[in-house]
Amino acid sequence: MNKVLIAGGGAAGMMAAVMAAREGCAVTLFEKNEKLGKKVFITGKGRCNLTNACDVEDLFPAVKTNAKFLYSSFYGFTNQDVMDFFEELGMRTKIERGERVFPLSDHSSDVIRTLEEEMKRLGVKICLNTSVKKIEAKDGHFTGVVLSDGKKVSGDACVVATGGISYPSTGSTGDGYRFAKELGLEVTDCLPSLVPMETQEDWVPELQGLSLRNVNAVIKDGKKKLYEDFGEMLFTHYGVSGPLMLSASSVIGKKLKAHPLTLEIDLKPALSIEQLDQRVLRDFEENHNRQFKNAIHKLFPAKLIPVMIKLSGIDPEKKVNVISREERQHFVSLIKKIPVTLTGLRGYNEAIITKGGVSVKEIDPGTMEAKTVSGLYFAGEVLDLDAVTGGFNLQIAWSTACAAARACAWQK
């Protein structure tokens, strides 16, 4: 019976433990926290968006770094397999907008409990409050781990599922990167990803807490378009957040680290500029004797009105029947393209995931085994793989963990 050691009790670690035990391995899982799945617990605002129910082929465009590397693992343990896995263990799931899959209960704790109960049923030894300090290898073969108390534990195979460095309070402190470097593996530069962004404009904090749905966002570096998408965004006291902006951060993070970028928000993407002009003209005609500040309430949420007035440059006291055609057209073009200066990413404390990690050039894509250290596997966020929001990052965790676990069973 192969003895498999797993470093990390998050999504990838727990799944790897279950799958290796199902393959007949003797599995021991080491988790530095007092309980399993601390990061899983807070994902999806505590609801845990555990995968996405799109076609398998549509998983790949959602992956922003090294998507081709995942071909074998995504097909080896698909998003449908993930849903079936949890359903068969008694955890009902549901599909919401954007094909996002959640536990029917809306409780992330059910995901953790389901995995934990299956590990216990399979006889996995779970060691909580136990940190792996070092991974040992000899002549290119994994031999065992050294725990923080100095104790050595030998094994035939090891799955490193220690996560990245986002949400460090959950125990993601970059241990896996250190293990990889100590064994001579390359680790790519890391950045916070799926993270809110900071802005320059002084009017942004005035909109704190305002959520805009069904807007279009374009991010540019000078005239070059880097990102465009449609969805929901949120203004904060420091800048912008919400699904649209978090996904944008995974695409433009490296550029934004170098210099500021321009965000253009289209508040009415369903209307052409001509249609919007007609709509504004109609509102003006209905309110022709009213002041500008009182004539645009149908166009925007109340909180946004003072900011739009300020940005338009039109005197708020001015009656709409004396607003010039040029002023109106400038106002219309503003609604279609509100300019915001992005100045930087927020930190790892607010990042859902880490961009960067153990280089996939070092890893066999079929088995997740390190090419230079046999018996050593990497799964989940510790790898240089990341995707947009919508359940795709957890799918990466489940699929890579499953590939590693199955390979462990054949390790000699």
mmCIF file of C-alpha atoms in Angstrom:
data_model
loop_
_atom_site.group_PDB
_atom_site.id
_atom_site.type_symbol
_atom_site.label_atom_id
_atom_site.label_comp_id
_atom_site.label_asym_id
_atom_site.label_seq_id
_atom_site.Cartn_x
_atom_site.Cartn_y
_atom_site.Cartn_z
ATOM 1 C CA MET A 1 0.000 0.000 0.000
ATOM 2 C CA ASN A 2 1.487 3.333 -1.060
ATOM 3 C CA LYS A 3 1.967 5.830 1.734
ATOM 4 C CA VAL A 4 0.846 9.259 0.531
ATOM 5 C CA LEU A 5 1.493 12.461 2.476
ATOM 6 C CA ILE A 6 -0.516 15.595 1.723
ATOM 7 C CA ALA A 7 0.625 19.082 2.722
ATOM 8 C CA GLY A 8 -2.396 21.351 3.053
ATOM 9 C CA GLY A 9 -6.036 20.751 3.965
ATOM 10 C CA GLY A 10 -7.745 23.139 1.584
ATOM 11 C CA ALA A 11 -9.789 22.269 -1.510
ATOM 12 C CA ALA A 12 -6.967 20.565 -3.438
ATOM 13 C CA GLY A 13 -5.529 18.833 -0.378
ATOM 14 C CA MET A 14 -8.847 17.375 0.764
ATOM 15 C CA MET A 15 -9.774 16.197 -2.740
ATOM 16 C CA ALA A 16 -6.336 14.643 -3.228
ATOM 17 C CA ALA A 17 -6.691 12.816 0.096
ATOM 18 C CA VAL A 18 -10.102 11.396 -0.858
ATOM 19 C CA MET A 19 -9.008 10.306 -4.317
ATOM 20 C CA ALA A 20 -5.715 8.745 -3.173
ATOM 21 C CA ALA A 21 -7.521 6.842 -0.411
ATOM 22 C CA ARG A 22 -10.104 5.614 -2.937
ATOM 23 C CA GLU A 23 -7.179 4.284 -4.981
ATOM 24 C CA GLY A 24 -6.105 2.217 -1.974
ATOM 25 C CA CYS A 25 -3.318 4.436 -0.634
ATOM 26 C CA ALA A 26 -2.590 5.003 3.053
ATOM 27 C CA VAL A 27 -3.082 8.766 3.296
ATOM 28 C CA THR A 28 -1.946 11.253 5.935
ATOM 29 C CA LEU A 29 -2.975 14.897 5.569
ATOM 30 C CA PHE A 30 -1.157 17.705 7.397
ATOM 31 C CA GLU A 31 -3.002 20.993 7.958
ATOM 32 C CA LYS A 32 -1.360 23.872 9.821
ATOM 33 C CA ASN A 33 -4.697 25.361 10.963
ATOM 34 C CA GLU A 34 -6.994 24.120 13.701
ATOM 35 C CA LYS A 35 -9.565 23.071 11.082
ATOM 36 C CA LEU A 36 -9.778 22.082 7.425
ATOM 37 C CA GLY A 37 -10.820 24.272 4.511
ATOM 38 C CA LYS A 38 -10.429 27.737 6.019
ATOM 39 C CA LYS A 39 -10.221 29.395 2.617
ATOM 40 C CA VAL A 40 -13.001 27.220 1.158
ATOM 41 C CA PHE A 41 -15.169 28.469 4.031
ATOM 42 C CA ILE A 42 -14.947 32.102 2.892
ATOM 43 C CA THR A 43 -15.108 31.568 -0.895
ATOM 44 C CA GLY A 44 -18.144 32.842 -2.744
ATOM 45 C CA LYS A 45 -19.002 35.079 0.236
ATOM 46 C CA GLY A 46 -19.341 31.959 2.364
ATOM 47 C CA ARG A 47 -21.475 30.100 -0.190
ATOM 48 C CA CYS A 48 -18.624 28.368 -2.082
ATOM 49 C CA ASN A 49 -18.954 28.579 -5.852
ATOM 50 C CA LEU A 50 -17.513 25.089 -6.274
ATOM 51 C CA THR A 51 -17.380 24.853 -10.070
ATOM 52 C CA ASN A 52 -19.005 26.119 -13.261
ATOM 53 C CA ALA A 53 -21.556 24.073 -15.203
ATOM 54 C CA CYS A 54 -20.424 25.242 -18.664
ATOM 55 C CA ASP A 55 -19.293 22.828 -21.387
ATOM 56 C CA VAL A 56 -15.867 21.398 -20.554
ATOM 57 C CA GLU A 57 -14.376 23.188 -23.571
ATOM 58 C CA ASP A 58 -15.565 26.508 -22.119
ATOM 59 C CA LEU A 59 -13.471 26.008 -18.987
ATOM 60 C CA PHE A 60 -10.298 26.783 -20.927
ATOM 61 C CA PRO A 61 -11.045 30.397 -22.008
ATOM 62 C CA ALA A 62 -11.823 31.190 -18.336
ATOM 63 C CA VAL A 63 -8.278 30.170 -17.361
ATOM 64 C CA LYS A 64 -5.981 33.174 -17.750
ATOM 65 C CA THR A 65 -2.583 31.521 -17.172
ATOM 66 C CA ASN A 66 -1.403 28.247 -18.755
ATOM 67 C CA ALA A 67 -4.845 26.999 -19.832
ATOM 68 C CA LYS A 68 -3.376 24.345 -22.198
ATOM 69 C CA PHE A 69 -1.555 22.732 -19.275
ATOM 70 C CA LEU A 70 -4.956 21.785 -17.804
ATOM 71 C CA TYR A 71 -6.241 19.853 -20.814
ATOM 72 C CA SER A 72 -5.523 16.411 -19.380
ATOM 73 C CA SER A 73 -6.622 17.149 -15.818
ATOM 74 C CA PHE A 74 -9.845 18.978 -16.799
ATOM 75 C CA TYR A 75 -10.876 16.025 -18.965
ATOM 76 C CA GLY A 76 -9.690 13.535 -16.325
ATOM 77 C CA PHE A 77 -11.997 15.049 -13.685
ATOM 78 C CA THR A 78 -14.524 17.343 -15.317
ATOM 79 C CA ASN A 79 -16.879 19.919 -13.845
ATOM 80 C CA GLN A 80 -19.694 17.363 -14.254
ATOM 81 C CA ASP A 81 -17.554 14.857 -12.329
ATOM 82 C CA VAL A 82 -17.216 17.430 -9.529
ATOM 83 C CA MET A 83 -20.979 17.921 -9.324
ATOM 84 C CA ASP A 84 -21.540 14.144 -9.400
ATOM 85 C CA PHE A 85 -18.884 13.648 -6.712
ATOM 86 C CA PHE A 86 -20.650 15.925 -4.230
ATOM 87 C CA GLU A 87 -24.174 14.778 -5.160
ATOM 88 C CA GLU A 88 -23.211 11.112 -4.677
ATOM 89 C CA LEU A 89 -21.926 11.971 -1.208
ATOM 90 C CA GLY A 90 -25.289 13.529 -0.349
ATOM 91 C CA MET A 91 -24.524 17.213 -0.910
ATOM 92 C CA ARG A 92 -27.114 18.663 -3.273
ATOM 93 C CA THR A 93 -25.998 21.402 -5.663
ATOM 94 C CA LYS A 94 -27.697 24.128 -7.697
ATOM 95 C CA ILE A 95 -26.768 26.177 -10.751
ATOM 96 C CA GLU A 96 -27.153 29.952 -10.741
ATOM 97 C CA ARG A 97 -26.587 32.842 -13.154
ATOM 98 C CA GLY A 98 -23.388 32.469 -15.178
ATOM 99 C CA GLU A 99 -23.574 28.654 -14.739
ATOM 100 C CA ARG A 100 -22.052 29.017 -11.273
ATOM 101 C CA VAL A 101 -22.535 25.942 -9.080
ATOM 102 C CA PHE A 102 -23.225 26.234 -5.334
ATOM 103 C CA PRO A 103 -24.284 23.871 -2.559
ATOM 104 C CA LEU A 104 -28.102 23.860 -2.430
ATOM 105 C CA SER A 105 -27.832 24.981 1.197
ATOM 106 C CA ASP A 106 -25.708 28.044 0.297
ATOM 107 C CA HIS A 107 -23.260 26.968 3.017
ATOM 108 C CA SER A 108 -19.572 26.472 2.155
ATOM 109 C CA SER A 109 -19.299 24.449 5.370
ATOM 110 C CA ASP A 110 -21.262 21.665 3.608
ATOM 111 C CA VAL A 111 -18.489 21.349 1.001
ATOM 112 C CA ILE A 112 -15.859 21.042 3.734
ATOM 113 C CA ARG A 113 -17.974 18.646 5.799
ATOM 114 C CA THR A 114 -18.662 16.399 2.791
ATOM 115 C CA LEU A 115 -14.941 16.087 2.017
ATOM 116 C CA GLU A 116 -14.013 15.624 5.673
ATOM 117 C CA GLU A 117 -16.590 12.883 6.249
ATOM 118 C CA GLU A 118 -15.462 11.029 3.122
ATOM 119 C CA MET A 119 -11.814 11.255 4.231
ATOM 120 C CA LYS A 120 -12.733 9.815 7.616
ATOM 121 C CA ARG A 121 -14.804 7.041 6.034
ATOM 122 C CA LEU A 122 -11.800 6.112 3.890
ATOM 123 C CA GLY A 123 -9.425 6.092 6.861
ATOM 124 C CA VAL A 124 -7.394 9.198 5.971
ATOM 125 C CA LYS A 125 -5.292 10.297 8.933
ATOM 126 C CA ILE A 126 -5.922 14.041 9.447
ATOM 127 C CA CYS A 127 -3.287 15.927 11.455
ATOM 128 C CA LEU A 128 -4.529 19.415 12.376
ATOM 129 C CA ASN A 129 -2.318 22.149 13.876
ATOM 130 C CA THR A 130 0.535 20.380 12.073
ATOM 131 C CA SER A 131 2.760 22.279 9.708
ATOM 132 C CA VAL A 132 5.110 20.789 7.129
ATOM 133 C CA LYS A 133 8.420 22.660 7.384
ATOM 134 C CA LYS A 134 10.457 20.874 4.732
ATOM 135 C CA ILE A 135 10.116 18.322 1.962
ATOM 136 C CA GLU A 136 12.995 15.889 1.636
ATOM 137 C CA ALA A 137 14.233 14.186 -1.505
ATOM 138 C CA LYS A 138 17.252 12.035 -2.299
ATOM 139 C CA ASP A 139 18.718 11.348 -5.743
ATOM 140 C CA GLY A 140 15.686 12.913 -7.408
ATOM 141 C CA HIS A 141 13.143 10.911 -5.395
ATOM 142 C CA PHE A 142 10.780 12.124 -2.671
ATOM 143 C CA THR A 143 11.583 10.505 0.682
ATOM 144 C CA GLY A 144 9.517 12.288 3.322
ATOM 145 C CA VAL A 145 8.579 15.495 5.125
ATOM 146 C CA VAL A 146 9.900 17.269 8.201
ATOM 147 C CA LEU A 147 7.217 18.772 10.454
ATOM 148 C CA SER A 148 7.595 22.052 12.333
ATOM 149 C CA ASP A 149 8.311 20.164 15.569
ATOM 150 C CA GLY A 150 11.252 18.437 13.853
ATOM 151 C CA LYS A 151 9.543 15.068 13.446
ATOM 152 C CA LYS A 152 10.294 13.254 10.171
ATOM 153 C CA VAL A 153 7.593 11.326 8.354
ATOM 154 C CA SER A 154 8.572 9.110 5.426
ATOM 155 C CA GLY A 155 6.316 8.337 2.477
ATOM 156 C CA ASP A 156 6.186 7.055 -1.089
ATOM 157 C CA ALA A 157 4.564 10.184 -2.489
ATOM 158 C CA CYS A 158 3.643 13.704 -1.443
ATOM 159 C CA VAL A 159 1.029 16.130 -2.785
ATOM 160 C CA VAL A 160 1.831 19.777 -2.071
ATOM 161 C CA ALA A 161 -1.521 21.586 -1.848
ATOM 162 C CA THR A 162 -0.527 24.550 0.289
ATOM 163 C CA GLY A 163 -2.297 27.247 -1.763
ATOM 164 C CA GLY A 164 -0.834 30.607 -2.737
ATOM 165 C CA ILE A 165 -0.340 33.737 -0.655
ATOM 166 C CA SER A 166 -3.800 35.281 -0.938
ATOM 167 C CA TYR A 167 -5.842 35.557 2.275
ATOM 168 C CA PRO A 168 -2.770 34.740 4.419
ATOM 169 C CA SER A 169 -5.014 34.645 7.506
ATOM 170 C CA THR A 170 -6.320 31.303 6.201
ATOM 171 C CA GLY A 171 -2.823 29.808 6.295
ATOM 172 C CA SER A 172 -1.818 30.553 2.682
ATOM 173 C CA THR A 173 1.665 31.860 3.398
ATOM 174 C CA GLY A 174 3.587 30.631 0.366
ATOM 175 C CA ASP A 175 5.022 27.460 1.951
ATOM 176 C CA GLY A 176 4.649 25.516 -1.294
ATOM 177 C CA TYR A 177 6.725 28.061 -3.192
ATOM 178 C CA ARG A 178 9.503 27.679 -0.646
ATOM 179 C CA PHE A 179 9.369 23.864 -0.861
ATOM 180 C CA ALA A 180 9.610 24.080 -4.661
ATOM 181 C CA LYS A 181 12.544 26.510 -4.621
ATOM 182 C CA GLU A 182 14.430 24.437 -2.043
ATOM 183 C CA LEU A 183 14.162 21.460 -4.399
ATOM 184 C CA GLY A 184 15.377 23.501 -7.380
ATOM 185 C CA LEU A 185 12.024 24.080 -9.069
ATOM 186 C CA GLU A 186 11.225 27.419 -10.702
ATOM 187 C CA VAL A 187 8.545 29.621 -9.127
ATOM 188 C CA THR A 188 7.185 32.438 -11.293
ATOM 189 C CA ASP A 189 6.613 35.977 -9.991
ATOM 190 C CA CYS A 190 3.450 36.264 -7.906
ATOM 191 C CA LEU A 191 0.734 38.932 -7.890
ATOM 192 C CA PRO A 192 -2.584 39.286 -6.063
ATOM 193 C CA SER A 193 -5.395 38.339 -8.477
ATOM 194 C CA LEU A 194 -9.181 38.457 -8.508
ATOM 195 C CA VAL A 195 -8.602 41.495 -6.339
ATOM 196 C CA PRO A 196 -10.198 44.967 -6.123
ATOM 197 C CA MET A 197 -8.374 47.910 -7.701
ATOM 198 C CA GLU A 198 -7.521 51.388 -6.470
ATOM 199 C CA THR A 199 -8.442 54.550 -8.372
ATOM 200 C CA GLN A 200 -7.281 58.153 -8.560
ATOM 201 C CA GLU A 201 -10.478 60.220 -8.897
ATOM 202 C CA ASP A 202 -11.745 62.041 -5.797
ATOM 203 C CA TRP A 203 -15.400 61.374 -6.706
ATOM 204 C CA VAL A 204 -15.049 57.577 -6.485
ATOM 205 C CA PRO A 205 -15.249 57.423 -2.638
ATOM 206 C CA GLU A 206 -18.528 59.401 -2.852
ATOM 207 C CA LEU A 207 -20.018 56.331 -4.564
ATOM 208 C CA GLN A 208 -18.861 53.874 -1.868
ATOM 209 C CA GLY A 209 -21.275 50.945 -1.658
ATOM 210 C CA LEU A 210 -22.944 51.636 -5.021
ATOM 211 C CA SER A 211 -23.324 48.511 -7.125
ATOM 212 C CA LEU A 212 -23.880 48.885 -10.872
ATOM 213 C CA ARG A 213 -25.401 45.969 -12.772
ATOM 214 C CA ASN A 214 -25.326 45.342 -16.507
ATOM 215 C CA VAL A 215 -22.553 47.804 -17.285
ATOM 216 C CA ASN A 216 -19.786 47.393 -19.837
ATOM 217 C CA ALA A 217 -16.179 47.969 -18.781
ATOM 218 C CA VAL A 218 -13.182 48.573 -21.021
ATOM 219 C CA ILE A 219 -9.638 48.875 -19.647
ATOM 220 C CA LYS A 220 -6.995 50.556 -21.799
ATOM 221 C CA ASP A 221 -3.278 51.169 -21.726
ATOM 222 C CA GLY A 222 -3.177 54.390 -23.730
ATOM 223 C CA LYS A 223 -5.181 53.520 -26.843
ATOM 224 C CA LYS A 224 -4.615 49.770 -26.566
ATOM 225 C CA LYS A 225 -7.579 47.802 -25.234
ATOM 226 C CA LEU A 226 -6.490 45.240 -22.625
ATOM 227 C CA TYR A 227 -9.846 44.026 -21.322
ATOM 228 C CA GLU A 228 -13.558 44.309 -22.027
ATOM 229 C CA ASP A 229 -16.506 42.616 -20.350
ATOM 230 C CA PHE A 230 -20.096 43.085 -19.233
ATOM 231 C CA GLY A 231 -21.469 42.546 -15.739
ATOM 232 C CA GLU A 232 -21.635 43.907 -12.222
ATOM 233 C CA MET A 233 -19.210 46.235 -10.444
ATOM 234 C CA LEU A 234 -19.015 47.948 -7.094
ATOM 235 C CA PHE A 235 -17.550 51.264 -5.953
ATOM 236 C CA THR A 236 -15.574 51.318 -2.693
ATOM 237 C CA HIS A 237 -13.859 53.971 -0.567
ATOM 238 C CA TYR A 238 -10.572 53.231 -2.353
ATOM 239 C CA GLY A 239 -11.673 52.265 -5.875
ATOM 240 C CA VAL A 240 -13.595 49.543 -7.707
ATOM 241 C CA SER A 241 -14.549 45.934 -6.973
ATOM 242 C CA GLY A 242 -17.304 43.457 -7.840
ATOM 243 C CA PRO A 243 -17.179 40.455 -10.232
ATOM 244 C CA LEU A 244 -16.414 42.540 -13.342
ATOM 245 C CA MET A 245 -13.446 44.293 -11.733
ATOM 246 C CA LEU A 246 -12.107 41.188 -9.956
ATOM 247 C CA SER A 247 -12.002 39.280 -13.241
ATOM 248 C CA ALA A 248 -10.354 42.283 -14.926
ATOM 249 C CA SER A 249 -7.566 42.227 -12.334
ATOM 250 C CA SER A 250 -6.572 38.711 -13.434
ATOM 251 C CA VAL A 251 -5.991 40.002 -16.979
ATOM 252 C CA ILE A 252 -4.423 43.430 -16.424
ATOM 253 C CA GLY A 253 -2.612 42.938 -13.084
ATOM 254 C CA LYS A 254 0.938 42.867 -14.453
ATOM 255 C CA LYS A 255 0.376 45.979 -16.590
ATOM 256 C CA LEU A 256 -1.255 47.836 -13.700
ATOM 257 C CA LYS A 257 1.690 47.038 -11.474
ATOM 258 C CA ALA A 258 3.891 48.895 -13.997
ATOM 259 C CA HIS A 259 1.746 52.022 -14.487
ATOM 260 C CA PRO A 260 -1.811 53.410 -14.221
ATOM 261 C CA LEU A 261 -4.464 52.314 -16.720
ATOM 262 C CA THR A 262 -7.788 53.802 -17.851
ATOM 263 C CA LEU A 263 -11.149 52.209 -17.080
ATOM 264 C CA GLU A 264 -14.113 53.298 -19.224
ATOM 265 C CA ILE A 265 -17.574 52.461 -17.867
ATOM 266 C CA ASP A 266 -20.591 52.315 -20.189
ATOM 267 C CA LEU A 267 -23.693 52.725 -17.995
ATOM 268 C CA LYS A 268 -26.121 51.979 -20.844
ATOM 269 C CA PRO A 269 -24.478 49.310 -23.045
ATOM 270 C CA ALA A 270 -27.831 48.174 -24.477
ATOM 271 C CA LEU A 271 -28.294 51.566 -26.181
ATOM 272 C CA SER A 272 -26.285 53.040 -29.032
ATOM 273 C CA ILE A 273 -25.117 56.621 -28.564
ATOM 274 C CA GLU A 274 -27.920 57.775 -30.921
ATOM 275 C CA GLN A 275 -30.577 55.807 -28.997
ATOM 276 C CA LEU A 276 -29.283 57.146 -25.698
ATOM 277 C CA ASP A 277 -29.337 60.709 -27.054
ATOM 278 C CA GLN A 278 -33.007 60.226 -27.996
ATOM 279 C CA ARG A 279 -33.731 58.855 -24.523
ATOM 280 C CA VAL A 280 -32.038 61.828 -22.815
ATOM 281 C CA LEU A 281 -33.831 64.238 -25.168
ATOM 282 C CA ARG A 282 -37.144 62.615 -24.231
ATOM 283 C CA ASP A 283 -36.379 62.982 -20.503
ATOM 284 C CA PHE A 284 -35.415 66.613 -21.057
ATOM 285 C CA GLU A 285 -38.651 67.314 -22.951
ATOM 286 C CA GLU A 286 -40.729 65.738 -20.176
ATOM 287 C CA ASN A 287 -38.953 67.949 -17.638
ATOM 288 C CA HIS A 288 -38.307 71.012 -19.816
ATOM 289 C CA ASN A 289 -39.052 73.553 -17.061
ATOM 290 C CA ARG A 290 -37.073 71.718 -14.370
ATOM 291 C CA GLN A 291 -33.482 72.214 -13.319
ATOM 292 C CA PHE A 292 -30.906 69.792 -14.729
ATOM 293 C CA LYS A 293 -30.291 68.269 -11.285
ATOM 294 C CA ASN A 294 -33.989 67.297 -11.052
ATOM 295 C CA ALA A 295 -34.420 66.041 -14.621
ATOM 296 C CA ILE A 296 -32.100 63.015 -14.722
ATOM 297 C CA HIS A 297 -33.473 60.872 -11.881
ATOM 298 C CA LYS A 298 -34.722 58.181 -14.310
ATOM 299 C CA LEU A 299 -31.259 57.689 -15.778
ATOM 300 C CA PHE A 300 -29.181 56.817 -12.708
ATOM 301 C CA PRO A 301 -29.295 55.524 -9.142
ATOM 302 C CA ALA A 302 -29.718 58.448 -6.704
ATOM 303 C CA LYS A 303 -26.164 58.157 -5.379
ATOM 304 C CA LEU A 304 -24.717 58.541 -8.867
ATOM 305 C CA ILE A 305 -26.632 61.712 -9.833
ATOM 306 C CA PRO A 306 -24.407 64.311 -8.070
ATOM 307 C CA VAL A 307 -21.269 62.708 -9.558
ATOM 308 C CA MET A 308 -22.710 62.631 -13.084
ATOM 309 C CA ILE A 309 -23.709 66.300 -12.753
ATOM 310 C CA LYS A 310 -20.200 67.189 -11.605
ATOM 311 C CA LEU A 311 -18.549 65.240 -14.444
ATOM 312 C CA SER A 312 -20.912 66.685 -17.065
ATOM 313 C CA GLY A 313 -19.819 70.250 -16.361
ATOM 314 C CA ILE A 314 -23.467 71.396 -16.689
ATOM 315 C CA ASP A 315 -24.717 73.831 -14.032
ATOM 316 C CA PRO A 316 -27.070 71.756 -11.821
ATOM 317 C CA GLU A 317 -29.422 74.763 -11.481
ATOM 318 C CA LYS A 318 -29.680 75.238 -15.256
ATOM 319 C CA LYS A 319 -33.117 74.554 -16.727
ATOM 320 C CA VAL A 320 -33.054 71.717 -19.222
ATOM 321 C CA ASN A 321 -34.803 73.777 -21.904
ATOM 322 C CA VAL A 322 -31.700 75.981 -22.172
ATOM 323 C CA ILE A 323 -29.126 73.179 -22.189
ATOM 324 C CA SER A 324 -27.330 73.333 -25.531
ATOM 325 C CA ARG A 325 -27.098 70.455 -28.002
ATOM 326 C CA GLU A 326 -23.307 70.288 -27.406
ATOM 327 C CA GLU A 327 -23.812 70.061 -23.624
ATOM 328 C CA ARG A 328 -26.394 67.307 -24.046
ATOM 329 C CA GLN A 329 -24.194 65.338 -26.438
ATOM 330 C CA HIS A 330 -21.230 65.650 -24.083
ATOM 331 C CA PHE A 331 -23.464 64.358 -21.272
ATOM 332 C CA VAL A 332 -24.607 61.409 -23.436
ATOM 333 C CA SER A 333 -21.012 60.508 -24.354
ATOM 334 C CA LEU A 334 -20.127 60.623 -20.645
ATOM 335 C CA ILE A 335 -22.864 58.085 -19.827
ATOM 336 C CA LYS A 336 -21.367 55.790 -22.480
ATOM 337 C CA LYS A 337 -17.803 56.300 -21.307
ATOM 338 C CA ILE A 338 -17.117 57.403 -17.734
ATOM 339 C CA PRO A 339 -13.317 57.598 -17.429
ATOM 340 C CA VAL A 340 -11.650 56.282 -14.253
ATOM 341 C CA THR A 341 -7.906 56.046 -13.604
ATOM 342 C CA LEU A 342 -6.815 52.694 -12.134
ATOM 343 C CA THR A 343 -3.677 53.168 -10.035
ATOM 344 C CA GLY A 344 -2.985 49.756 -8.494
ATOM 345 C CA LEU A 345 -4.145 46.411 -7.131
ATOM 346 C CA ARG A 346 -5.215 45.892 -3.527
ATOM 347 C CA GLY A 347 -3.066 43.489 -1.500
ATOM 348 C CA TYR A 348 -3.042 39.734 -0.886
ATOM 349 C CA ASN A 349 -5.322 40.201 2.138
ATOM 350 C CA GLU A 350 -8.148 40.999 -0.289
ATOM 351 C CA ALA A 351 -7.117 38.795 -3.224
ATOM 352 C CA ILE A 352 -9.227 35.709 -3.913
ATOM 353 C CA ILE A 353 -6.269 33.971 -5.555
ATOM 354 C CA THR A 354 -2.569 34.333 -6.314
ATOM 355 C CA LYS A 355 -1.375 34.784 -9.889
ATOM 356 C CA GLY A 356 1.944 32.987 -10.398
ATOM 357 C CA GLY A 357 3.403 30.006 -8.570
ATOM 358 C CA VAL A 358 5.271 26.780 -9.277
ATOM 359 C CA SER A 359 6.114 26.910 -12.986
ATOM 360 C CA VAL A 360 4.110 24.411 -15.035
ATOM 361 C CA LYS A 361 7.262 23.788 -17.092
ATOM 362 C CA GLU A 362 8.473 21.849 -14.026
ATOM 363 C CA ILE A 363 5.329 19.689 -13.824
ATOM 364 C CA ASP A 364 3.969 16.755 -15.838
ATOM 365 C CA PRO A 365 0.487 17.921 -16.988
ATOM 366 C CA GLY A 366 -0.927 14.386 -16.910
ATOM 367 C CA THR A 367 0.106 13.541 -13.359
ATOM 368 C CA MET A 368 1.067 16.852 -11.635
ATOM 369 C CA GLU A 369 4.395 15.218 -10.725
ATOM 370 C CA ALA A 370 7.547 17.350 -10.571
ATOM 371 C CA LYS A 371 9.700 16.346 -13.539
ATOM 372 C CA THR A 372 12.915 16.435 -11.491
ATOM 373 C CA VAL A 373 11.627 14.879 -8.222
ATOM 374 C CA SER A 374 9.688 11.640 -8.617
ATOM 375 C CA GLY A 375 6.962 11.085 -6.052
ATOM 376 C CA LEU A 376 6.444 14.823 -5.523
ATOM 377 C CA TYR A 377 3.200 16.302 -6.831
ATOM 378 C CA PHE A 378 1.679 19.789 -6.808
ATOM 379 C CA ALA A 379 -2.042 20.609 -6.942
ATOM 380 C CA GLY A 380 -4.258 23.678 -6.812
ATOM 381 C CA GLU A 381 -3.324 27.297 -6.334
ATOM 382 C CA VAL A 382 0.331 26.585 -5.554
ATOM 383 C CA LEU A 383 0.748 26.067 -9.318
ATOM 384 C CA ASP A 384 1.070 28.921 -11.825
ATOM 385 C CA LEU A 385 -2.577 28.582 -12.884
ATOM 386 C CA ASP A 386 -5.384 31.069 -12.400
ATOM 387 C CA ALA A 387 -8.813 31.834 -13.816
ATOM 388 C CA VAL A 388 -11.579 34.433 -13.644
ATOM 389 C CA THR A 389 -14.386 34.259 -11.089
ATOM 390 C CA GLY A 390 -17.241 31.805 -11.527
ATOM 391 C CA GLY A 391 -16.044 28.551 -9.945
ATOM 392 C CA PHE A 392 -13.147 28.031 -12.339
ATOM 393 C CA ASN A 393 -10.351 28.299 -9.775
ATOM 394 C CA LEU A 394 -11.902 25.610 -7.598
ATOM 395 C CA GLN A 395 -12.295 23.429 -10.696
ATOM 396 C CA ILE A 396 -8.525 23.804 -11.203
ATOM 397 C CA ALA A 397 -8.029 22.667 -7.597
ATOM 398 C CA TRP A 398 -10.309 19.613 -7.909
ATOM 399 C CA SER A 399 -8.950 18.507 -11.307
ATOM 400 C CA THR A 400 -5.240 18.872 -10.509
ATOM 401 C CA ALA A 401 -5.742 17.194 -7.117
ATOM 402 C CA CYS A 402 -7.488 14.254 -8.724
ATOM 403 C CA ALA A 403 -4.722 13.846 -11.346
ATOM 404 C CA ALA A 404 -2.042 13.928 -8.620
ATOM 405 C CA ALA A 405 -3.914 11.479 -6.375
ATOM 406 C CA ARG A 406 -4.433 8.919 -9.112
ATOM 407 C CA ALA A 407 -0.757 9.135 -10.070
ATOM 408 C CA CYS A 408 0.289 8.677 -6.419
ATOM 409 C CA ALA A 409 -1.418 5.297 -6.381
ATOM 410 C CA TRP A 410 0.996 4.061 -9.043
ATOM 411 C CA GLN A 411 4.064 5.579 -7.408
ATOM 412 C CA LYS A 412 6.832 3.111 -6.716
#
